[in-house]
């Protein structure tokens, strides 16, 4: 299954690279939420690779409905995480693929085709970048940490928009980045390039693979209050574990989203 997931990620990434920087057909799913023909074509390629080997498995993907299937296996797919970056020819985007078995994510792949960074993890087997095992950072002070985040699509309409948290972290951390792909932010946290990450109002395909990467790299993932992170929930806080409590305490000072937004 890992080999199929890696193959599917590479196939999706190949399409993204072929269309990167070209004239794209762009639609809007909502305010600030774009979808391009590259999203759809990459998803079709990814699903094609998986369905060829596992035709009975369920698929939950961002761009299309693949119907309900019986059984314990479900693939969770984001063919292009960072669509706004991609549409502007900014090379920070990724393919995210996770496999859930009986409700537990057991396999995760995040691929950045622009930099040829292929992250993957299996439950109990560690996390890897291009076949080299990775670990979270050893930074143990928030004021010495580089952290990352993103902003929800409804940030202009809703007060729970992460602006307050962003200001608080800019003041408390060494630096804070907002680059535009949650899956890559999580992968970079797993690899020790970021010390921590938080975001709100993400979808399961944004975080399923990255959450496993962080956990298998020795990090910690929760919601803003420290409770177990639900990939279908509204909040995610990921860190190297050492700065998790300070991050949680800082997040307690700002607004938290509700499931209704």
Short mmCIF file of C-alpha atoms in Angstrom, two decimals, residues 15-16 23 27 37 43 47 50 72 75 86 91 94 98 108 112 129 151 196 205 212 251-252 258:
data_model
loop_
_atom_site.label_atom_id
_atom_site.label_comp_id
_atom_site.label_asym_id
_atom_site.label_seq_id
_atom_site.Cartn_x
_atom_site.Cartn_y
_atom_site.Cartn_z
CA UNK A 15 0.74 16.53 -13.72
CA UNK A 16 1.10 19.51 -11.39
CA UNK A 23 -2.48 29.30 -18.45
CA UNK A 27 -12.95 28.31 -10.80
CA UNK A 37 -7.94 22.12 -14.00
CA UNK A 43 -6.85 13.96 -8.54
CA UNK A 47 -7.44 8.01 -7.85
CA UNK A 50 -5.22 3.65 -6.28
CA UNK A 72 -12.50 -0.58 6.50
CA UNK A 75 -7.97 6.89 1.07
CA UNK A 86 -0.01 27.23 -7.58
CA UNK A 91 6.31 26.93 -6.03
CA UNK A 94 1.89 19.60 -2.39
CA UNK A 98 -3.43 9.22 3.55
CA UNK A 108 0.62 9.22 5.00
CA UNK A 112 6.31 18.66 -2.94
CA UNK A 129 11.98 12.26 3.58
CA UNK A 151 -5.66 31.51 7.60
CA UNK A 196 5.50 23.98 15.52
CA UNK A 205 -7.44 15.90 3.36
CA UNK A 212 0.84 11.02 10.98
CA UNK A 251 -3.62 29.74 21.78
CA UNK A 252 -5.83 29.91 24.88
CA UNK A 258 -16.79 26.40 16.29
#
